[in-house]
mmCIF file of C-alpha atoms in Angstrom:
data_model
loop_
_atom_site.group_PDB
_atom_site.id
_atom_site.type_symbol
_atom_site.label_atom_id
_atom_site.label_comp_id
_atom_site.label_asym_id
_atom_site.label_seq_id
_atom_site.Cartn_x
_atom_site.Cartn_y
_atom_site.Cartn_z
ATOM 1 C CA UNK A 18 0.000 0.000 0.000
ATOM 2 C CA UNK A 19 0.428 2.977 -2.209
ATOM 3 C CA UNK A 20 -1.168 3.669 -1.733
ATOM 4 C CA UNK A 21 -8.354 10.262 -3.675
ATOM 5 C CA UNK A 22 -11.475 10.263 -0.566
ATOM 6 C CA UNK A 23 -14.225 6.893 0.325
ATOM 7 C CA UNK A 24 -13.502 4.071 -1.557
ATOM 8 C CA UNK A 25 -10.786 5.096 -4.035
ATOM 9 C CA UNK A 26 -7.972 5.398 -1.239
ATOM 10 C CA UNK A 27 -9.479 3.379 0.982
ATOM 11 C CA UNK A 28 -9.218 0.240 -1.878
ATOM 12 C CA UNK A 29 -5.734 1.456 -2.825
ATOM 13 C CA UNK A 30 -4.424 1.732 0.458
ATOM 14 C CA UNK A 31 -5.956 -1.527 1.431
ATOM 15 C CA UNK A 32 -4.866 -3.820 -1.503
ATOM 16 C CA UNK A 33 -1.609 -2.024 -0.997
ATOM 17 C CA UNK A 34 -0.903 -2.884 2.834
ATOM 18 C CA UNK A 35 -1.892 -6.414 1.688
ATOM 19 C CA UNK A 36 -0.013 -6.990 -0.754
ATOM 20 C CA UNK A 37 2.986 -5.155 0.827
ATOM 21 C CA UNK A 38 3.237 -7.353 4.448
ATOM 22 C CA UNK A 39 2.628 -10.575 2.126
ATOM 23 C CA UNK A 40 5.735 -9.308 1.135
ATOM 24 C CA UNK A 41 7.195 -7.839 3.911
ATOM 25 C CA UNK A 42 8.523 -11.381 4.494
ATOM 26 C CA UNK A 43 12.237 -10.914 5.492
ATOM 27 C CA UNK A 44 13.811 -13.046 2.790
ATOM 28 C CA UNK A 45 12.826 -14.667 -0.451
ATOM 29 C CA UNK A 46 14.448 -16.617 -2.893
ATOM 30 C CA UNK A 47 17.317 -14.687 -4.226
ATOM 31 C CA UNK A 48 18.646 -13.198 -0.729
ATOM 32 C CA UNK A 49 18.782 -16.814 0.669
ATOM 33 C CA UNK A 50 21.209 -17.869 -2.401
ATOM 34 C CA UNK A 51 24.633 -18.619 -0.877
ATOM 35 C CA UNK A 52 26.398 -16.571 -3.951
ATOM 36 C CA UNK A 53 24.109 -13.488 -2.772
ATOM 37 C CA UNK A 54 24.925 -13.628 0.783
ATOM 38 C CA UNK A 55 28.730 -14.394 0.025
ATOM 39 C CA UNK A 56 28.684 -11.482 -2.153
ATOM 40 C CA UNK A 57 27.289 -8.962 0.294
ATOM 41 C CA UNK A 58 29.465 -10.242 2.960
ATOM 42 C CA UNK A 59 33.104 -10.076 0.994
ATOM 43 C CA UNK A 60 31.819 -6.604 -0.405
ATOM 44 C CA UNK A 61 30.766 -5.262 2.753
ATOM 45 C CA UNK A 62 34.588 -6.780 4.057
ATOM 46 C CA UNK A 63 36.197 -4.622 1.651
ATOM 47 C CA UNK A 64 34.369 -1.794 0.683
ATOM 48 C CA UNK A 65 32.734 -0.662 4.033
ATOM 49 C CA UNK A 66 35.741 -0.284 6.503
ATOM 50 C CA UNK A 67 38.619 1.861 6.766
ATOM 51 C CA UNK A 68 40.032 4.169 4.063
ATOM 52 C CA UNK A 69 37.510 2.600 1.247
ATOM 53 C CA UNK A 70 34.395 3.601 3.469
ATOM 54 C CA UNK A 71 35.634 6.949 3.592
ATOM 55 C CA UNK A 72 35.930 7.104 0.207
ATOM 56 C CA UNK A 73 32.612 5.447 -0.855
ATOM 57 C CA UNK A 74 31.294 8.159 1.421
ATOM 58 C CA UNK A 75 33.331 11.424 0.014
ATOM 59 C CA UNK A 76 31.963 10.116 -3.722
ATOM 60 C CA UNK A 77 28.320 9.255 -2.563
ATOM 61 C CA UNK A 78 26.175 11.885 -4.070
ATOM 62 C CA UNK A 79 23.981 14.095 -1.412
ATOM 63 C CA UNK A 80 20.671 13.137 -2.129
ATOM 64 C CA UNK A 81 21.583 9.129 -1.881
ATOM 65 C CA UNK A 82 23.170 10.044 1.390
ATOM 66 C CA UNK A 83 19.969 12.418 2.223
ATOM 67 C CA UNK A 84 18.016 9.287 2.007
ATOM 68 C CA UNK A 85 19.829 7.235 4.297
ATOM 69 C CA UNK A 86 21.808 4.744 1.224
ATOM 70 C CA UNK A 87 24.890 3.136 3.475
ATOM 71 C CA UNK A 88 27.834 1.459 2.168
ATOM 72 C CA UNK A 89 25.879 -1.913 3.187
ATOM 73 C CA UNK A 90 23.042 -0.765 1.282
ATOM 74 C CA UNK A 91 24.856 -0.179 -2.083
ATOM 75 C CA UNK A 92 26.797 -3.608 -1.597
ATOM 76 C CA UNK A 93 23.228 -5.684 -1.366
ATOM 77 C CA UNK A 94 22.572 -3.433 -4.483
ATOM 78 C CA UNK A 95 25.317 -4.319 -6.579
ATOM 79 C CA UNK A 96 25.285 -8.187 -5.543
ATOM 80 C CA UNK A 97 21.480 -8.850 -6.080
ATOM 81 C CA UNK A 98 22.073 -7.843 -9.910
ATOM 82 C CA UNK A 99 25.019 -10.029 -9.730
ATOM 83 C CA UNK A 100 22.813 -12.909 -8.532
ATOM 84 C CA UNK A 101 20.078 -11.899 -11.103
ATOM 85 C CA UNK A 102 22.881 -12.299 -14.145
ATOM 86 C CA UNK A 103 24.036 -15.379 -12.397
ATOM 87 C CA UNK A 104 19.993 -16.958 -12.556
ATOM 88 C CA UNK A 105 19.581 -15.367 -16.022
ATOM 89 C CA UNK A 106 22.258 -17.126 -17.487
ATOM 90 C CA UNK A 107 21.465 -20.637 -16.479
ATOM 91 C CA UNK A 108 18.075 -20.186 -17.866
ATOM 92 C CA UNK A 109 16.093 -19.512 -14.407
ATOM 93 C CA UNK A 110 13.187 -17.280 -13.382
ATOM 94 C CA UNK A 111 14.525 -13.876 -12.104
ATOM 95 C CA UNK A 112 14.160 -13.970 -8.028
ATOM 96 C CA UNK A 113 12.794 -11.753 -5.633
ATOM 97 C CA UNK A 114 15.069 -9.971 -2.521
ATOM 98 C CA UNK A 115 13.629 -9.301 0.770
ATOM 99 C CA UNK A 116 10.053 -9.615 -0.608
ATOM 100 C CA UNK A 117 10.362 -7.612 -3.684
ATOM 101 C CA UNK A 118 11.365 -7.830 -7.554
ATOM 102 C CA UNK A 119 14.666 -6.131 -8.088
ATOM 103 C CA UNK A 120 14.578 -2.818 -9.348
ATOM 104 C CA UNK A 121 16.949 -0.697 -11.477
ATOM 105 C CA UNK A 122 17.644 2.549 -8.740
ATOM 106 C CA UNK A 123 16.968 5.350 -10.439
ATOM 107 C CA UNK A 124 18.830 8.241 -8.605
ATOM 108 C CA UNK A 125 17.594 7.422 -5.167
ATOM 109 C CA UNK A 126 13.798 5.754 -5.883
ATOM 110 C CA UNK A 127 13.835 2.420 -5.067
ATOM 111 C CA UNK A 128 11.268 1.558 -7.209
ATOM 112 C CA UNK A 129 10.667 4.579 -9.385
ATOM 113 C CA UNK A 130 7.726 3.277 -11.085
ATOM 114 C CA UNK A 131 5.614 2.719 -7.960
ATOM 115 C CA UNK A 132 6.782 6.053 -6.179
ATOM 116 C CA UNK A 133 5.822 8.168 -9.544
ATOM 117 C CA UNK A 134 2.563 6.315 -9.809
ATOM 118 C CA UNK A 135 2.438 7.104 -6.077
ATOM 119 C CA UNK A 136 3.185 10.597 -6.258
ATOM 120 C CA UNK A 137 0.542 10.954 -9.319
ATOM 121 C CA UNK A 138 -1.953 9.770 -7.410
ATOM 122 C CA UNK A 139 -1.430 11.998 -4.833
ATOM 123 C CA UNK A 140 -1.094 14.842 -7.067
ATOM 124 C CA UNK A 141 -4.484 13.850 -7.993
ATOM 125 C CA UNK A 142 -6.312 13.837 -4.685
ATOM 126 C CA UNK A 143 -4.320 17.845 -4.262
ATOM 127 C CA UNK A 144 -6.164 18.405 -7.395
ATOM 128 C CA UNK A 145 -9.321 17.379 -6.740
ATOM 129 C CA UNK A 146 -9.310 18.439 -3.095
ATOM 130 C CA UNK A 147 -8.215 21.953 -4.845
ATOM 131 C CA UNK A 148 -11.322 21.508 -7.468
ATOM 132 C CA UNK A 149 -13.853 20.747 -4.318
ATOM 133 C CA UNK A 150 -13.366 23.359 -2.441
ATOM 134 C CA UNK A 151 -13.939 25.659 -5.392
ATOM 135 C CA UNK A 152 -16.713 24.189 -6.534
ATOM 136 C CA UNK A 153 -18.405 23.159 -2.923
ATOM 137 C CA UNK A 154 -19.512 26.637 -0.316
ATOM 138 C CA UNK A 155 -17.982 25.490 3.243
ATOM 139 C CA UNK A 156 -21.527 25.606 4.277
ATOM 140 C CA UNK A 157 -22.510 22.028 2.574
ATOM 141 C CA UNK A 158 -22.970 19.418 5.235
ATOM 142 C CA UNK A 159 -20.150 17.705 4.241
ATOM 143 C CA UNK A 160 -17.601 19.692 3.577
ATOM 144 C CA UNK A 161 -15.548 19.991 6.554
ATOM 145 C CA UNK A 162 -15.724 15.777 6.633
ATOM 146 C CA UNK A 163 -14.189 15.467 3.243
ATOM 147 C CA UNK A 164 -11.172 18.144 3.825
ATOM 148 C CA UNK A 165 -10.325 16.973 6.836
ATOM 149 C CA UNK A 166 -10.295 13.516 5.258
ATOM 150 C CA UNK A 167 -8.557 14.639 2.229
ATOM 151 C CA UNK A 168 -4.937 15.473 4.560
ATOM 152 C CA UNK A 169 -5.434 12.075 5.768
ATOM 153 C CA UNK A 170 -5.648 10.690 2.928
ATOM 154 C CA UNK A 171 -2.574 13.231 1.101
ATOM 155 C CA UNK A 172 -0.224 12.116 4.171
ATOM 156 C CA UNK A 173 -0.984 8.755 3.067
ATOM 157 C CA UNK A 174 0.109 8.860 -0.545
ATOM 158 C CA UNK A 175 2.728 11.003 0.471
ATOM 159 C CA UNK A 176 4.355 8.262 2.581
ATOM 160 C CA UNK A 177 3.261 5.592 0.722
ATOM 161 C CA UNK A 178 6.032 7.732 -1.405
ATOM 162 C CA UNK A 179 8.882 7.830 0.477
ATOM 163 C CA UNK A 180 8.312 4.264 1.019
ATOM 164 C CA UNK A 181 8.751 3.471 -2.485
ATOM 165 C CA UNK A 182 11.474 5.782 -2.533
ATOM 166 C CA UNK A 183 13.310 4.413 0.180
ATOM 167 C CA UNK A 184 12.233 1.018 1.872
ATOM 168 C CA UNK A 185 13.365 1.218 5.824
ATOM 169 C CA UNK A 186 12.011 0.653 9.002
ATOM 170 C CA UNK A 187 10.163 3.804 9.593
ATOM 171 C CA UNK A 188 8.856 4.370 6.086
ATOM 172 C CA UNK A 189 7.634 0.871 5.960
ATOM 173 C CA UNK A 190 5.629 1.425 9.232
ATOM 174 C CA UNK A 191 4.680 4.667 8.267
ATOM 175 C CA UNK A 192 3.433 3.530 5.559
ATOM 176 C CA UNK A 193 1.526 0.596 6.884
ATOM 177 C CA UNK A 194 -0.303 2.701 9.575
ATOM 178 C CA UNK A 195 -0.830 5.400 6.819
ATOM 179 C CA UNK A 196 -3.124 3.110 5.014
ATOM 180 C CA UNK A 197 -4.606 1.928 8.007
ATOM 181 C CA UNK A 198 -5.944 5.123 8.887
ATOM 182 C CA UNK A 199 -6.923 5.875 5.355
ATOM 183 C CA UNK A 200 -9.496 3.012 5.986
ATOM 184 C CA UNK A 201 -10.630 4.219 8.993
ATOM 185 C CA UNK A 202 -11.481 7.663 8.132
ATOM 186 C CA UNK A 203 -13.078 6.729 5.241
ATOM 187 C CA UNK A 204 -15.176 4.079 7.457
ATOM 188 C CA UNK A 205 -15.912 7.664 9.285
ATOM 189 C CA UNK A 206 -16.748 9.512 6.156
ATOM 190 C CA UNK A 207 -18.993 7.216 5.368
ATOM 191 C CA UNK A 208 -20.909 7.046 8.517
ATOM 192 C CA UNK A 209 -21.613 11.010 9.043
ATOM 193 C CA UNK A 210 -22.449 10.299 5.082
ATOM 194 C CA UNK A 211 -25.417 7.870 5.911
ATOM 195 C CA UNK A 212 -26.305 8.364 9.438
ATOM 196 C CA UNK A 213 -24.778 11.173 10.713
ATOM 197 C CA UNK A 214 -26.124 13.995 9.310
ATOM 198 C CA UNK A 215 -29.056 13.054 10.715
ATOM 199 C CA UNK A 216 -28.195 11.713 13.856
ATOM 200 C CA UNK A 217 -24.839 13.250 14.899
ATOM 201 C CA UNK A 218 -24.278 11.416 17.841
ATOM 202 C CA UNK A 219 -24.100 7.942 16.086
ATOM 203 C CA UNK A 220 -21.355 9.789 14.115
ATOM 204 C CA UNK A 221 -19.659 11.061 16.954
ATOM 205 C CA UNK A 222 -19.879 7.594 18.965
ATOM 206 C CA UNK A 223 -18.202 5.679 15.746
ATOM 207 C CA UNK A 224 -15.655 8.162 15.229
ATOM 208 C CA UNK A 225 -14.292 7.602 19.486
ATOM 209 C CA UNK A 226 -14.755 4.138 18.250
ATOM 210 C CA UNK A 227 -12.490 4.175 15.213
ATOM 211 C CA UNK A 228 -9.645 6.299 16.923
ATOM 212 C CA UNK A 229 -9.623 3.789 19.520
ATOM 213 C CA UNK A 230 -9.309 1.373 17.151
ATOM 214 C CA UNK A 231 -6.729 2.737 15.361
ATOM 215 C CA UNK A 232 -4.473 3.708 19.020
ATOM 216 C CA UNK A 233 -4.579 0.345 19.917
ATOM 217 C CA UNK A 234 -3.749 -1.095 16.480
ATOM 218 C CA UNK A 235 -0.826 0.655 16.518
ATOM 219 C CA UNK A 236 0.189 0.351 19.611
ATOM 220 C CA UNK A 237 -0.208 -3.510 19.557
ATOM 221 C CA UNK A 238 2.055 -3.315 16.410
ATOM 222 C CA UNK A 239 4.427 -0.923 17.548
ATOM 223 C CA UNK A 240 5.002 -2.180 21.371
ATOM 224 C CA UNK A 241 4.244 -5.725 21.545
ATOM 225 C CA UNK A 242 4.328 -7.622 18.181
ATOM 226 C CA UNK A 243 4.537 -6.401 14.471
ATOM 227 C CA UNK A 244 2.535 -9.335 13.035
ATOM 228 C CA UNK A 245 1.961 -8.657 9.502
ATOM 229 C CA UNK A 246 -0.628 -11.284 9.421
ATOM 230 C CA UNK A 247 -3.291 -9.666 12.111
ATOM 231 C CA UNK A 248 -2.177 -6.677 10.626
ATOM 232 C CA UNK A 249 -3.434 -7.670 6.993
ATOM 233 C CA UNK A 250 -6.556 -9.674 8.616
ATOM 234 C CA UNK A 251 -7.223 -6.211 10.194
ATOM 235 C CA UNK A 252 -6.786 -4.128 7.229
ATOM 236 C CA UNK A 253 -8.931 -6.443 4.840
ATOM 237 C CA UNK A 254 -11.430 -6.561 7.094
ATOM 238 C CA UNK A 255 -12.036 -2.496 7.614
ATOM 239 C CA UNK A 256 -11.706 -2.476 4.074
ATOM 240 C CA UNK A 257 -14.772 -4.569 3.142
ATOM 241 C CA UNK A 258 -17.034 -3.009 5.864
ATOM 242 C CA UNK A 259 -16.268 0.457 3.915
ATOM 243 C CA UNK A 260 -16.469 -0.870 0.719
ATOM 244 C CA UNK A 261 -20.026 -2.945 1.611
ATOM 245 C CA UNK A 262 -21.460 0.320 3.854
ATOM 246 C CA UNK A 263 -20.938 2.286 0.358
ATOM 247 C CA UNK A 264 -22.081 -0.057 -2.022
ATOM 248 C CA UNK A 265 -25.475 -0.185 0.187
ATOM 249 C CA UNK A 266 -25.858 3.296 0.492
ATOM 250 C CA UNK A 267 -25.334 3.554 -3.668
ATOM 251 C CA UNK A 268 -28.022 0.746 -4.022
ATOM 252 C CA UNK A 269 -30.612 2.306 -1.230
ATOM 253 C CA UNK A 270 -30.406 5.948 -3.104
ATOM 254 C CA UNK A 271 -30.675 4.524 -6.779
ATOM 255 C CA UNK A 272 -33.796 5.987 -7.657
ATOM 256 C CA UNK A 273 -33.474 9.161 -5.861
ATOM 257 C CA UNK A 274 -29.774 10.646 -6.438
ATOM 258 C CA UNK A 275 -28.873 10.627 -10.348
ATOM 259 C CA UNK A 276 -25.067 10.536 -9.480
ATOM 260 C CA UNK A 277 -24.915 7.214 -7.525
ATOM 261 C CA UNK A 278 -23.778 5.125 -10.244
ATOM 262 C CA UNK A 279 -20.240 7.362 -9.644
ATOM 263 C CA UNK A 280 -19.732 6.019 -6.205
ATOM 264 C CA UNK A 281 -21.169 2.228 -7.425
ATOM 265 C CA UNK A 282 -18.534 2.693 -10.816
ATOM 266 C CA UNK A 283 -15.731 3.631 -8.897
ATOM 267 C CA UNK A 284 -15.943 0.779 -6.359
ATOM 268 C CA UNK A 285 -16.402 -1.460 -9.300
ATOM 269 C CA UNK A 286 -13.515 -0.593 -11.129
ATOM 270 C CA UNK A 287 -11.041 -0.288 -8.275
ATOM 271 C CA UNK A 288 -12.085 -4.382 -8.013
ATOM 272 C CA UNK A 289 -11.384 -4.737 -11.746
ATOM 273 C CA UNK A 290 -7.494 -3.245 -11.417
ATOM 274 C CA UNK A 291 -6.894 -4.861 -8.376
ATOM 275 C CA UNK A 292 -7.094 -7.674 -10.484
ATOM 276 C CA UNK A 293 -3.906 -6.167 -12.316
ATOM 277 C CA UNK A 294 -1.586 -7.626 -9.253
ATOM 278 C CA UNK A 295 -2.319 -10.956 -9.967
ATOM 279 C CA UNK A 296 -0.147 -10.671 -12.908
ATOM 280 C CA UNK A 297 2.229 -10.474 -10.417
ATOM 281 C CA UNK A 298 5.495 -10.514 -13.068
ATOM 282 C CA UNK A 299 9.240 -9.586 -13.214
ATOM 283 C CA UNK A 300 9.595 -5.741 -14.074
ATOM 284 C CA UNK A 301 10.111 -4.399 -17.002
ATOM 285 C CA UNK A 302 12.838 -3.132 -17.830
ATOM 286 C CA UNK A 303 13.401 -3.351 -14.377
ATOM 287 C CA UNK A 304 10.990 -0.453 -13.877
ATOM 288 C CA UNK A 305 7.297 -1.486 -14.364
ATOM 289 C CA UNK A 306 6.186 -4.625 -12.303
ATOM 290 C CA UNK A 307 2.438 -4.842 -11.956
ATOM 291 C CA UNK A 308 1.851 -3.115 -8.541
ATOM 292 C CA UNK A 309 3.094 0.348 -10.530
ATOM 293 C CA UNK A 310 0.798 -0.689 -13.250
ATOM 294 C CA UNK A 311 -1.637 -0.938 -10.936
ATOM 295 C CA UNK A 312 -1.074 2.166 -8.972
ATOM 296 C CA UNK A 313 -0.495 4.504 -12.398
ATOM 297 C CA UNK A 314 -4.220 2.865 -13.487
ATOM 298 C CA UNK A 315 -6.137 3.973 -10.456
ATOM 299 C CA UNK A 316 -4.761 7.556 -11.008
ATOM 300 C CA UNK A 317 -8.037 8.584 -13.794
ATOM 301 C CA UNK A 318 -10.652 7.205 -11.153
ATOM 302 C CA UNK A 319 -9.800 9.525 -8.534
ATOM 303 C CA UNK A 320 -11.133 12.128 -10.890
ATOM 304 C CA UNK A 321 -14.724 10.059 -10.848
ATOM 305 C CA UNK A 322 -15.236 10.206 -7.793
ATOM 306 C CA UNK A 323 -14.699 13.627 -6.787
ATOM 307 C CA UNK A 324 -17.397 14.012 -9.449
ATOM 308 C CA UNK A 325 -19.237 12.549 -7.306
ATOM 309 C CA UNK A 326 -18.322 14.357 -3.970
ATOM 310 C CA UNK A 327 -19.037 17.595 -5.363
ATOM 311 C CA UNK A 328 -22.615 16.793 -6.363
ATOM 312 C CA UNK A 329 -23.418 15.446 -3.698
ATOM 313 C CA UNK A 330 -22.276 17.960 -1.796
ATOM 314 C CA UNK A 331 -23.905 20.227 -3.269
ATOM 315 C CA UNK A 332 -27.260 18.299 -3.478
ATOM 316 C CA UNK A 333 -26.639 18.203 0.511
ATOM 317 C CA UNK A 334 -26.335 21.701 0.671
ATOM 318 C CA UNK A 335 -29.610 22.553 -1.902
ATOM 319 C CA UNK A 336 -31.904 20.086 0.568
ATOM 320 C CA UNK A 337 -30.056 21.810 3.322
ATOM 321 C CA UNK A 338 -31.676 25.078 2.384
ATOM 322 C CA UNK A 339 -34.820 23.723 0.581
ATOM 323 C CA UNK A 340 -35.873 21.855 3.972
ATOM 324 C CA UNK A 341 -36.493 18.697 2.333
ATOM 325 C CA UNK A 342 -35.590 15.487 4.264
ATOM 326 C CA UNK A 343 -31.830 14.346 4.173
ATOM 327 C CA UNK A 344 -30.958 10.739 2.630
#
């Protein structure tokens, strides 16, 4: 997770997280090869002591050193594509390292596919957020809601960034409990969406509900276990209650709001390029594995839905003033 408001992050972040801790397993294939960890360990032996770590570190440009790249770091680097020739040239499948495909670094991105696609999509929601609050007076019922959930939701794809810029300990968490509360406030969104405008204490009650929730999901994570596996049962499951509570509300106002097949298309099609990480393949060119694909086609439907966010806003805010009954 990659990691846009409702359902568009939400999905994102959620298949992301997923698919990210059944990765997050701390070795795979190619970092278990003997050749691999001989490599690392005779380069690390004479590249990363003494007068040849100073000088690694005089010639290391600033902004690989600005994002934490060590002398370790650029060994594992240089020895993974020596184990990738090594696999290529007996005829094998190309391996994954520490859970991932390897990459060709491009200045100090990781994985420069997934962090543009990353930053794109964030770019987007900036947009859009931008385009709302032109579009939307700050009286509409919902307004405050969706802002407040659109820097959630921009601190998200923001780390969701760095992390494909620079895989560590802290951007790795950061971006795990990122998506997490992604979920969550769109679980809230949703809510004051279908219940509490009308009954703002039921809002009010889930929302104490959801940041404990939240506090003691991280906590658990952070102080007493990291277990990727709760972690992804927990994610998964916030994720279908949002995506289900939406879907419902779509279906209960079909005949009455002329915009809900947005919200229903967007939820379907998020499904439909999920289905894009299946594929699941080698990148190409050492660039573009499917998880960028993925991430650069979800960029467009960010745009639907904030379609749909400012008319119903705006609906809100015409039966606001009309009287008539909220749905």
């Amino acid at each position: 997770m990659g990691q846009s408001f409702g359902p568009v992050t939400s999905f994102i972040v959620l298949v992301s997280a997923v698919l990210l801790l059944s990765a997050s397993v701390h070795s795979s294939q190619g970092d278990k090869e003997p050749v691999y960890r001989d490599c690392v360990n005779q380069c690390v032996r004479t590249n990363c002591t003494g007068a040849r770590l100073r000088g690694f570190q005089s010639t290391q440009p600033p902004y690989m050193a600005l994002t934490g790249w060590t002398c370790r770091d650029d060994c594992k680097y240089q020895c993974m594509w020596t184990t990738v020739g090594l696999y290529q040239a007996e005829g094998y499948r190309v391996p994954q390292f520490h859970g991932k495909w390897p990459f060709a670094r491009f200045l100090c991105f990781e994985e420069p596919a997934s962090a543009l696609a990353s930053l794109l999509n964030g770019l987007a929601c900036l947009l859009m957020l931008l385009r709302y609050r032109s579009a939307v007076p700050r009286q509409s019922p919902m307004y405050h809601t969706i802002n407040a959930f659109s820097l959630v939701s921009l601190n998200a794809w923001f780390w969701s960034t760095v992390f494909h810029t620079r895989d560590t300990y802290l951007t790795e968490k950061m971006d795990y409990f990122c998506a997490s509360a992604v979920i969550l406030y769109s679980i809230y969104m949703c809510c004051v969406r279908t219940l509490g405008l009308r009954r703002p204490g039921v809002s009010s009650m889930v929302g104490a509900l959801l940041i404990l929730a939240f506090t003691s999901h991280v906590s658990y994570l952070t102080f007493i276990s990291f277990d990727y596996g709760y972690n992804m049962a927990a994610n998964a499951t916030i994720g279908m209650v949002n995506l289900l509570w939406w879907l419902c509300w779509c279906w209960q106002n079909r005949r009455t709001l002329p915009y809900w097949w947005k919200c229903s298309l967007v939820v379907v099609l998020l499904h439909g390029l999920a289905l894009l990480e299946l594929l699941d393949f080698p990148p190409l060119f050492w660039v573009l594995d499917a998880h960028a694909v993925w991430h650069l086609s979800t960029v467009p439907v960010h745009f639907l839905f904030y379609s749909f966010l400012i008319d119903d806003s705006l609906h809100l805010l015409n039966t606001e003033k009309t009287g008539v009954k909220l749905e």
